[in-house]
Coordinates of C-alpha atoms in Angstrom, one line a residue:
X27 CA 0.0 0.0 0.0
X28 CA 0.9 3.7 -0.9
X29 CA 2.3 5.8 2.2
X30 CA 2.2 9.7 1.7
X31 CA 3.4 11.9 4.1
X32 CA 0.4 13.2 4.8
X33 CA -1.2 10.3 6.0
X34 CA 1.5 9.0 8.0
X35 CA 0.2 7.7 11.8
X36 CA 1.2 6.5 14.8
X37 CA 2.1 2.8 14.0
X38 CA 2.7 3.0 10.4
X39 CA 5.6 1.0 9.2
X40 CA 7.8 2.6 6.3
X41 CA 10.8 1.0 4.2
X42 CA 9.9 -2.3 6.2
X43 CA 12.1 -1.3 9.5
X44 CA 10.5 1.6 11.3
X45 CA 8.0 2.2 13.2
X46 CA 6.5 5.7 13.7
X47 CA 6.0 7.1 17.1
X48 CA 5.3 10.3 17.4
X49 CA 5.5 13.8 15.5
X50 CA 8.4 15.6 17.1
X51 CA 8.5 18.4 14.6
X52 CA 7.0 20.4 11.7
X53 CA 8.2 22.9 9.2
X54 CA 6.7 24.7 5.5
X55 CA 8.5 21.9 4.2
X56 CA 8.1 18.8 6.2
X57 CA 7.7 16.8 8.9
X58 CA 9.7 15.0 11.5
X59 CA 8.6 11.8 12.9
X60 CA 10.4 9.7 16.0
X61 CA 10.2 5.9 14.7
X62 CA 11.5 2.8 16.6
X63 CA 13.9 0.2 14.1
X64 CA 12.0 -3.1 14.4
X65 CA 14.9 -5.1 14.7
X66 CA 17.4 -3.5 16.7
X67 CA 14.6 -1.2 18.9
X68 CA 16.7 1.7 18.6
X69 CA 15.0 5.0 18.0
X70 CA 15.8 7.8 15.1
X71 CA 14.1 10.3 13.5
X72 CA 12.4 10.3 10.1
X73 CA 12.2 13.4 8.2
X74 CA 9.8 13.3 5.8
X75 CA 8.5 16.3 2.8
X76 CA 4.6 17.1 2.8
X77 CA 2.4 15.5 0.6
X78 CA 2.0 19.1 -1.4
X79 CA 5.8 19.1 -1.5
X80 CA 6.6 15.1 -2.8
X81 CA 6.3 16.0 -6.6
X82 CA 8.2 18.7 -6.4
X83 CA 11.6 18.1 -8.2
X84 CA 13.0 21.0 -5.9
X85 CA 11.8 20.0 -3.0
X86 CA 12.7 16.8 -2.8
X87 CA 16.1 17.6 -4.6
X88 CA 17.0 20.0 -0.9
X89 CA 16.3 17.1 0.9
X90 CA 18.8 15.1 -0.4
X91 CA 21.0 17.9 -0.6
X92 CA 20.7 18.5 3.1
X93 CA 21.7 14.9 3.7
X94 CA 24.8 15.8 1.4
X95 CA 25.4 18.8 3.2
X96 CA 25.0 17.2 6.6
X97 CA 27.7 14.4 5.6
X98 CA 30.1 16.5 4.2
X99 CA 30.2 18.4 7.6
X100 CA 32.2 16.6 10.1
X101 CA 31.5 17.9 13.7
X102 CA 30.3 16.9 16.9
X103 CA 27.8 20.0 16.2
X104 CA 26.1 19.1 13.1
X105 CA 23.6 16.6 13.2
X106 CA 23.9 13.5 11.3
X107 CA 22.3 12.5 8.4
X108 CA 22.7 8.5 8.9
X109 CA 20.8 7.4 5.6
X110 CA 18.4 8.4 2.5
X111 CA 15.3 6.4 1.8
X112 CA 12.0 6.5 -0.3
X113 CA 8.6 5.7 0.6
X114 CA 6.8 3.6 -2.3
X115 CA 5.7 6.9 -3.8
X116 CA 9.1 7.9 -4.7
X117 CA 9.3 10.5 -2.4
X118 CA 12.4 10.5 -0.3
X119 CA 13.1 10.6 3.4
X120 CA 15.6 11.2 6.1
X121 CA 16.7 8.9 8.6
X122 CA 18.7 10.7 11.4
X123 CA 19.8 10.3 15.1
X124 CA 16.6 11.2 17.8
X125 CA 17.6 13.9 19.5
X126 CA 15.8 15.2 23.2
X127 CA 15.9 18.4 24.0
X128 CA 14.5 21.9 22.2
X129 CA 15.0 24.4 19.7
X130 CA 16.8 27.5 20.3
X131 CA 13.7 29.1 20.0
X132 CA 12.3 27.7 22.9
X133 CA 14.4 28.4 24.8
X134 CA 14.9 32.0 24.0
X135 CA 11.1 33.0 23.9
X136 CA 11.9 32.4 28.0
X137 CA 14.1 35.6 27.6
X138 CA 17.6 36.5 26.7
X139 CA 20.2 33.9 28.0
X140 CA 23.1 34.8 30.5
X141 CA 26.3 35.5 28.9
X142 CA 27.9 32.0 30.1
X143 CA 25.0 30.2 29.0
X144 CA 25.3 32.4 25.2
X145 CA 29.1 31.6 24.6
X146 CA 28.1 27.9 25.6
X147 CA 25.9 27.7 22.6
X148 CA 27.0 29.9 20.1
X149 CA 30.8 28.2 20.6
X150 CA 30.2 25.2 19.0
X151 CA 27.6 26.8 16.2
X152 CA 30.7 29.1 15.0
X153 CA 33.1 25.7 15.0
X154 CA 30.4 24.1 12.8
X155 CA 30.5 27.1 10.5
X156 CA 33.8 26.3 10.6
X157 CA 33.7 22.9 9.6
X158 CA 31.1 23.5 6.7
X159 CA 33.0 26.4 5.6
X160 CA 36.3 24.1 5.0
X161 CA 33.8 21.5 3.5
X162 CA 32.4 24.2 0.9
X163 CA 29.2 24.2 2.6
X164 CA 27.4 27.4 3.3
X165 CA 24.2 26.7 5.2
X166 CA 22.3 29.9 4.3
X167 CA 19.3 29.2 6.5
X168 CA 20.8 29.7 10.1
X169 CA 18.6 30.9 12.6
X170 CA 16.7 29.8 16.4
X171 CA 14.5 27.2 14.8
X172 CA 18.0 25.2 13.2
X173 CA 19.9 25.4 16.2
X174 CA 18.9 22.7 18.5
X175 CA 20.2 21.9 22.4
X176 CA 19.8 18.0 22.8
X177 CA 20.6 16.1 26.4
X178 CA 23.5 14.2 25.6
X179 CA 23.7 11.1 27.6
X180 CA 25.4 11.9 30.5
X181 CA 22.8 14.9 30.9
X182 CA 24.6 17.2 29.7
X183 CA 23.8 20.0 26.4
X184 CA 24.9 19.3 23.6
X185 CA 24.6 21.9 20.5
X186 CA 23.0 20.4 17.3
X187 CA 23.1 22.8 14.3
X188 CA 19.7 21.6 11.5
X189 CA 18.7 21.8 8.2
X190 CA 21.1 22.4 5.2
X191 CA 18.4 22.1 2.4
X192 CA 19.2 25.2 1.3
X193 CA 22.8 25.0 1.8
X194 CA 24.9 26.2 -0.8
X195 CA 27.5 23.2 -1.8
X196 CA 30.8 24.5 -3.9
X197 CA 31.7 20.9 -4.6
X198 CA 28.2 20.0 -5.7
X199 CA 27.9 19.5 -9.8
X200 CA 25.0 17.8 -10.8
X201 CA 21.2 18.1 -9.6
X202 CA 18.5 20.2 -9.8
X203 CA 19.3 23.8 -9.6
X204 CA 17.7 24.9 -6.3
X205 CA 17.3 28.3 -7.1
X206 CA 16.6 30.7 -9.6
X207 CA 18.0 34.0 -10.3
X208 CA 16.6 36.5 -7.6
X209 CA 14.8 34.0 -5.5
X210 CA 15.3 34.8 -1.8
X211 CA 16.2 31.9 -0.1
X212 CA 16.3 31.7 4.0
X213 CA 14.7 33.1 6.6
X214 CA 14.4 37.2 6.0
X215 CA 15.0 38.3 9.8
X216 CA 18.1 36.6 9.3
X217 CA 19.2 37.3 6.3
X218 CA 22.3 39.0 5.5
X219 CA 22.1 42.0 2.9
X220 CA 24.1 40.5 0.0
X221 CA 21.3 37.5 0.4
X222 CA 18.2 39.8 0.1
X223 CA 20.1 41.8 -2.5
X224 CA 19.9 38.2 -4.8
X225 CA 24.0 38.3 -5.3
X226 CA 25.2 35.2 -6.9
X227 CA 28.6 35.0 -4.9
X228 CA 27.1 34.5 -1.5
X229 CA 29.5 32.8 0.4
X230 CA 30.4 31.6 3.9
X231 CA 30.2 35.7 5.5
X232 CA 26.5 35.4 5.4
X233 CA 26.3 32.5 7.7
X234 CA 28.4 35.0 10.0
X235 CA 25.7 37.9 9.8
X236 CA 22.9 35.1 10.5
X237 CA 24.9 34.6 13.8
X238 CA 25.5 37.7 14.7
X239 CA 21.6 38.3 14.4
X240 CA 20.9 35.4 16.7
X241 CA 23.9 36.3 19.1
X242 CA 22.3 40.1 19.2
X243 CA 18.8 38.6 19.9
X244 CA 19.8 35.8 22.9
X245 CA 21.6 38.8 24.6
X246 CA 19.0 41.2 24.2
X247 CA 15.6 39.2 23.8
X248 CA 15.3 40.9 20.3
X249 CA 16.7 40.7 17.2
X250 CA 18.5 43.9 15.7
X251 CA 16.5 43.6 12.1
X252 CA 12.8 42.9 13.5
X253 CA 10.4 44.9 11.8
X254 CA 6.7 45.1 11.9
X255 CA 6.8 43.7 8.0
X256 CA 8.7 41.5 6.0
X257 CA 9.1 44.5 3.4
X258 CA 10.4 46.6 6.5
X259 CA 12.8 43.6 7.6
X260 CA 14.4 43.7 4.5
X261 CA 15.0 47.7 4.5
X262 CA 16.1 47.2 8.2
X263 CA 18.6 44.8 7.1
X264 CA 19.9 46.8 3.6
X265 CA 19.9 50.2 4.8
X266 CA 18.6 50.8 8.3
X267 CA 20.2 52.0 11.4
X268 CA 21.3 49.2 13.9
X269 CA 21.5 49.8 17.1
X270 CA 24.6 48.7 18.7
X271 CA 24.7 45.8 21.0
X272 CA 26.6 47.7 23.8
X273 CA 23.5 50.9 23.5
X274 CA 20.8 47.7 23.9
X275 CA 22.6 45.9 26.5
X276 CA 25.5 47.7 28.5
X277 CA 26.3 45.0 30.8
X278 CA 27.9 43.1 27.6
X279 CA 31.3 43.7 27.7
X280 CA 32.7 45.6 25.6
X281 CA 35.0 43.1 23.6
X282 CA 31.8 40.8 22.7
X283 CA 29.7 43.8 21.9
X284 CA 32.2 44.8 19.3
X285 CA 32.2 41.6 17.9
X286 CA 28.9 41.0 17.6
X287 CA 28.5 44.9 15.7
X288 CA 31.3 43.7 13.2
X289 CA 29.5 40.2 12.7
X290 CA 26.8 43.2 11.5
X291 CA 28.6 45.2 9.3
X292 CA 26.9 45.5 6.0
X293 CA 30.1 44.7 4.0
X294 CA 30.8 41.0 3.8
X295 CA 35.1 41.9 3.9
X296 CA 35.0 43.0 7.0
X297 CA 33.0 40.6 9.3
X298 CA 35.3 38.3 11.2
X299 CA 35.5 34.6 10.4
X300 CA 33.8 32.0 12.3
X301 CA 36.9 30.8 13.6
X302 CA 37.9 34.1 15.0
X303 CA 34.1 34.1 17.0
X304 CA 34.5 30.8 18.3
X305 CA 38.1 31.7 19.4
X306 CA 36.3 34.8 21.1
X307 CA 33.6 32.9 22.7
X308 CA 36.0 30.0 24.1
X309 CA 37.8 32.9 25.6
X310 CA 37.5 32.6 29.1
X311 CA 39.2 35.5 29.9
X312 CA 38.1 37.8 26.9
X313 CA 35.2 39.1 28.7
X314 CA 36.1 39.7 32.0
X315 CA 39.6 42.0 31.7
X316 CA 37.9 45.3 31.7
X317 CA 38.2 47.8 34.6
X318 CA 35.3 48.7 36.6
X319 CA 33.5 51.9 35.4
X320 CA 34.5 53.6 38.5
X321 CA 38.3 53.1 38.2
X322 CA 40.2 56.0 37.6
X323 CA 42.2 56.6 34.4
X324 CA 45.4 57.7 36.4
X325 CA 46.8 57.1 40.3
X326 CA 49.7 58.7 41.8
X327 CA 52.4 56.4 42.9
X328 CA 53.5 57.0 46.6
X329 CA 56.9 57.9 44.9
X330 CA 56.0 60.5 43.2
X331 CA 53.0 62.0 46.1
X332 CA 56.5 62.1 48.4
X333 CA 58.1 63.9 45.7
X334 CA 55.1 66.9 45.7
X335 CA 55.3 67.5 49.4
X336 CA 59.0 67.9 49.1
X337 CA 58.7 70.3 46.1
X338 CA 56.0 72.0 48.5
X339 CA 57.9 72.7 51.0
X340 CA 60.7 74.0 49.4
X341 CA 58.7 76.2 47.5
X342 CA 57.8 77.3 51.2
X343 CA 61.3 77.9 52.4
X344 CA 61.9 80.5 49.2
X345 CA 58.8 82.2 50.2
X346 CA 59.9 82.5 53.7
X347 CA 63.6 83.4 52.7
X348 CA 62.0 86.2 50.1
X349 CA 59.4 87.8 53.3
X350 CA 60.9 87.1 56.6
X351 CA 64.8 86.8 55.6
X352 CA 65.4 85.3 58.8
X353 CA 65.8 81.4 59.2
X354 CA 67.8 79.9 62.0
X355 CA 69.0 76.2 61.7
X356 CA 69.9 74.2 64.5
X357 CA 70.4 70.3 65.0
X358 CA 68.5 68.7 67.7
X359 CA 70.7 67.8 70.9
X360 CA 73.8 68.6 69.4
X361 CA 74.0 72.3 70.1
X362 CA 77.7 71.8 71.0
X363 CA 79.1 70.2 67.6
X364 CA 81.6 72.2 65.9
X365 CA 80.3 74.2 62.5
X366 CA 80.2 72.3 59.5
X367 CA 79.1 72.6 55.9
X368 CA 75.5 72.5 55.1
X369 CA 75.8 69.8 52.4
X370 CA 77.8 67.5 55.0
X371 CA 74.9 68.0 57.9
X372 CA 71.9 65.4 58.6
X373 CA 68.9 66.6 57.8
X374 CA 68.2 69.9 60.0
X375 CA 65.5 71.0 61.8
X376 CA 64.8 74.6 60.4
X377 CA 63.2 77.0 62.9
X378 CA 61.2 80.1 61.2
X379 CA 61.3 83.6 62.8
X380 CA 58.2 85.0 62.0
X381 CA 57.9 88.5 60.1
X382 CA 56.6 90.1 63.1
X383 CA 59.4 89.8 65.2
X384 CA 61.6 91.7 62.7
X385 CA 59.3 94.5 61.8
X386 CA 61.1 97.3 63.5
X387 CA 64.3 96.4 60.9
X388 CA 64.5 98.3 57.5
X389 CA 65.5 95.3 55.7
X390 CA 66.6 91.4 56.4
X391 CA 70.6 92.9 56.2
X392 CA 71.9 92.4 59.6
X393 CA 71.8 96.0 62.1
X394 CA 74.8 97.3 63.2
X395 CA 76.9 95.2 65.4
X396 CA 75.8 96.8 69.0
X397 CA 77.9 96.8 72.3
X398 CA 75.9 92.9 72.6
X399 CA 75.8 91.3 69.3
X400 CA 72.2 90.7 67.9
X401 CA 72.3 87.2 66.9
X402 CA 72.2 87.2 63.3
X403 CA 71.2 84.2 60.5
X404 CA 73.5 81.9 60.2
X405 CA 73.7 78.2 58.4
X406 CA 76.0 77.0 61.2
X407 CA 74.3 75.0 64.3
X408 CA 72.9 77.9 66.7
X409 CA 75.1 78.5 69.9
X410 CA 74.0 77.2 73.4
X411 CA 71.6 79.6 74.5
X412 CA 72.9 82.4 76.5
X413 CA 70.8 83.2 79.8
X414 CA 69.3 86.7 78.6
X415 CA 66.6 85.4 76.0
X416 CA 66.7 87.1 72.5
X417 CA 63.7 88.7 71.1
X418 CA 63.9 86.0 68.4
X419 CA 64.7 83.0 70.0
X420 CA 64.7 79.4 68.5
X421 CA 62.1 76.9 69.5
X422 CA 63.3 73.5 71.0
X423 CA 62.3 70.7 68.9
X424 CA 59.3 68.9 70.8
X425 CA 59.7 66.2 73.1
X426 CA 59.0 62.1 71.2
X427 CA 55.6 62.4 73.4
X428 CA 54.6 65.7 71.8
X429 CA 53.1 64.8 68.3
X430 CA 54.1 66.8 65.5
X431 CA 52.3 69.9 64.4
X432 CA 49.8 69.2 61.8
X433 CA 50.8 69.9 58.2
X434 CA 54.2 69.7 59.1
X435 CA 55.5 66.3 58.2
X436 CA 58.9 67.5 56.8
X437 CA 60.3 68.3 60.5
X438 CA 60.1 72.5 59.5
X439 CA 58.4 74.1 62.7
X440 CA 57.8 77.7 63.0
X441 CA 58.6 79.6 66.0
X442 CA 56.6 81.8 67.4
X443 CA 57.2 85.0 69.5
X444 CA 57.0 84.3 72.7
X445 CA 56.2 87.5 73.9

C-alpha cells in the first residue's frame, strides 16, 4: 500500500524497518517523525517532505542535498544525516539520530540567555561554520528554529546545528538547480544584505551575519532587524540603522559587543571569520579584563605623592627666605658640635622667625653690630643659649611624646614669638 506523508500515523511502518511514534517536529517543508527500528529497537528520526511538496523536483532535490550537506560536515555540532530512503511513492526521506531536548527558539522565547550560557551555545555553532565552511558548505538558513540543544547522555547540552536544504554546496555538480535568479532563499529576519540583495557570490560571511543576528537577539531578547513587515525587515537589514549591541545591552562587555556589531557590518570583507568568534567565545578570559567603570584613568604612585610635598615645601622655604629673611638652623641635641658645611649636615631642623618679630628692621641685612651682638642668621648650628633670651629665640624641637604639628610632616616648625 501507498504511504504519503500526509497520512503517516502513529504505527505505520515505512521501508519495512521503522515504526513511527510520534510527531516531534514540523516545518513549510516537512515533517519529522520519532520511529522505533523493528529489529534493533533503537529509536531515530524520520524526516519526511509534505504530501504538497513530494512532486516537487526542488523540494525533494534540498532534501537530499541536506543529507549531502550534513555528511560532508564533520563535527560533533552538526547533526547526522545517517541514511536516505523513499517511501513507495518515490518521495524521499531522512533517517537521522533522535535527539531530546528543544530548539533554540524555545528556549529564548523564556528571555535573553546569560552570557555563560550564550558563549556555551553559540561556541560550538561558529566551530560548525567552521567545519562546513572548509567542507564548501554554506548553510544559508541559520537561525533559532536550526539550532537545536539536545541532552546528551550523561545529561549534559549538547549543541546540534539543523537543516542544510538550502545549503549552498561548492563541490556539488549535478542536480536540480535549487534556485533561480533572484529567488530569496532563508529566513528574512536573518538574512544577510548580499542574500536579500539576490548576489550570486554568496559565500560563507552570510552564515556570520545570520549569527550575529541570533547572538544580538539571545543577549538582548530581540533581534536587531525585527520589523513590523517583511518588506520593513528587508530595509532594516539593507539600509537601516542598527542599534549597537553595547547601546541595547550595557552589561555586555565591551570586547563581545564589538564583535557582535562587526558580525553586522553590511560589508561582507570586513565581518570576522567563524573561527575568529568561536576563538572569542572559548575565551575565558576575553570578557572579564575590563576595569570597573568607576576606576580612575590615572593614580599617583606613593613615589611620586612624596616627591610633591618635598617640592612643596621648598617652594615654602623660598617664600619664607624672600618675606621674613630670617631662618635659624639648629640640630636637635647637638647644640655643641663644631660648624660644619651645610651639604655635610643630617637633615636639620629649620626654625622660622616670624615677620613680626623683625618689623622694626628696615631690611633682612643684619643692624649694626651693637655693644651685645644681635644674633644674626647663620647656616652654622645655633650656639647654646645664653641666659638673657633674645627677642627671636629658637624653639626647642618637641619632646617624642609631643606629636608633631599638623601639616608639618617635613620636621620644619615655626617659631613663634613668645612674647
Amino acid at each position: 500500500m501507498e504511504v504519503l506523508a500526509d497520512e503517516l500515523s502513529r504505527g505505520t511502518v515505512v521501508a519495512d524497518r521503522y515504526v513511527l511514534d510520534r510527531v516531534v517536529g514540523e516545518g513549510g517543508m516537512g515533517v519529522v517523525w520519532a520511529a522505533t527500528h523493528t529489529v534493533t529497537g533503537k529509536a531515530f528520526a524520520l524526516k519526511f517532505l509534505r504530501e504538497s511538496k513530494t512532486s516537487d523536483p526542488k523540494s525533494q532535490g534540498r532534501l537530499v542535498r541536506e543529507a549531502k550537506a550534513a555528511c560532508a560536515v564533520r563535527h560533533p555540532a552538526v547533526a547526522t544525516v545517517l541514511d536516505v530512503l523513499e517511501l513507495p511513492s518515490g518521495a524521499p526521506f531522512l533517517v537521522m539520530d533522535l535527539l531530546e531536548g528543544e530548539t533554540l527558539t524555545a528556549r529564548l522565547a523564556r528571555g535573553p540567555l546569560a552570557l555563560d550560557e550564550a558563549r556555551a551555545i553559540f561556541a560550538p555553532v561558529a566551530e560548525a561554520l567552521v567545519a562546513a565552511h572548509e567542507a564548501g558548505v554554506v548553510h544559508r538558513d541559520l537561525k533559532p528554529d536550526n539550532v537545536f540543544l539536545a541532552r546528551g547522555a550523561d545529561g549534559d547540552e549538547e549543541v546540534k546545528v539543523l537543516d542544510f536544504g538550502i545549503a549552498k554546496i561548492a563541490t556539488l555538480t549535478s542536480g536540480p538547480r535549487m534556485t533561480d535568479t533572484g529567488d530569496l532563499v532563508g529566513t528574512p529576519l536573518y538574512m544577510a544584505p548580499e542574500v536579500v540583495f539576490g548576489e550570486l557570490d554568496v559565500d560563507g560571511r552570510a552564515d556570520v551575519w545570520a549569527l550575529g543576528v541570533m547572538l544580538y537577539e539571545a543577549l538582548t531578547g530581540a533581534p536587531p532587524t525585527a520589523a513590523p513587515t517583511v518588506g520593513l525587515t528587508l530595509k532594516a537589514i539593507t539600509s537601516g540603522p542598527l542599534r549597537p549591541l553595547s547601546e541595547a545591552a550595557p552589561d555586555i562587555p565591551r570586547p563581545l559587543a564589538a564583535l557582535v556589531d562587526r558580525m553586522l557590518t553590511r560589508a561582507p570583507g570586513e565581518r570576522p571569520t567563524p573561527a575568529e568568534i568561536a576563538r572569542a567565545l572559548r575565551d575565558d578570559d576575553a570578557h572579564h579584563d575590563l576595569p570597573a567603570p568607576s576606576e580612575p584613568r590615572t593614580k599617583v604612585s606613593p613615589s611620586a605623592e612624596r616627591l610633591g610635598r618635598v617640592g612643596r615645601v621648598l617652594l615654602g622655604l623660598v617664600l619664607v627666605f624672600a618675606g621674613a629673611g630670617a631662618v635659624r638652623l639648629t640640630h636637635p641635641r647637638r647644640a655643641e658640635a663644631p660648624p660644619i658645611a651645610i651639604e655635610d649636615a643630617l637633615p636639620p631642623t629649620v626654625t622660622l622667625a616670624p615677620a613680626s618679630a623683625l618689623r622694626d628692621e628696615p631690611d633682612a641685612s643684619p643692624p649694626p653690630a651693637p655693644a651685645t651682638p644681635k644674633p644674626s642668621a647663620s647656616l652654622a648650628p645655633a650656639a647654646p643659649r645664653p641666659a638673657p633670651r633674645p627677642s627671636v629665640s629658637t624653639v626647642e624641637p618637641p619632646s617624642p611624646n609631643v606629636a608633631p604639628t599638623a601639616g608639618h610632616d617635613s620636621g620644619i616648625i615655626p617659631s613663634h614669638d613668645r612674647k
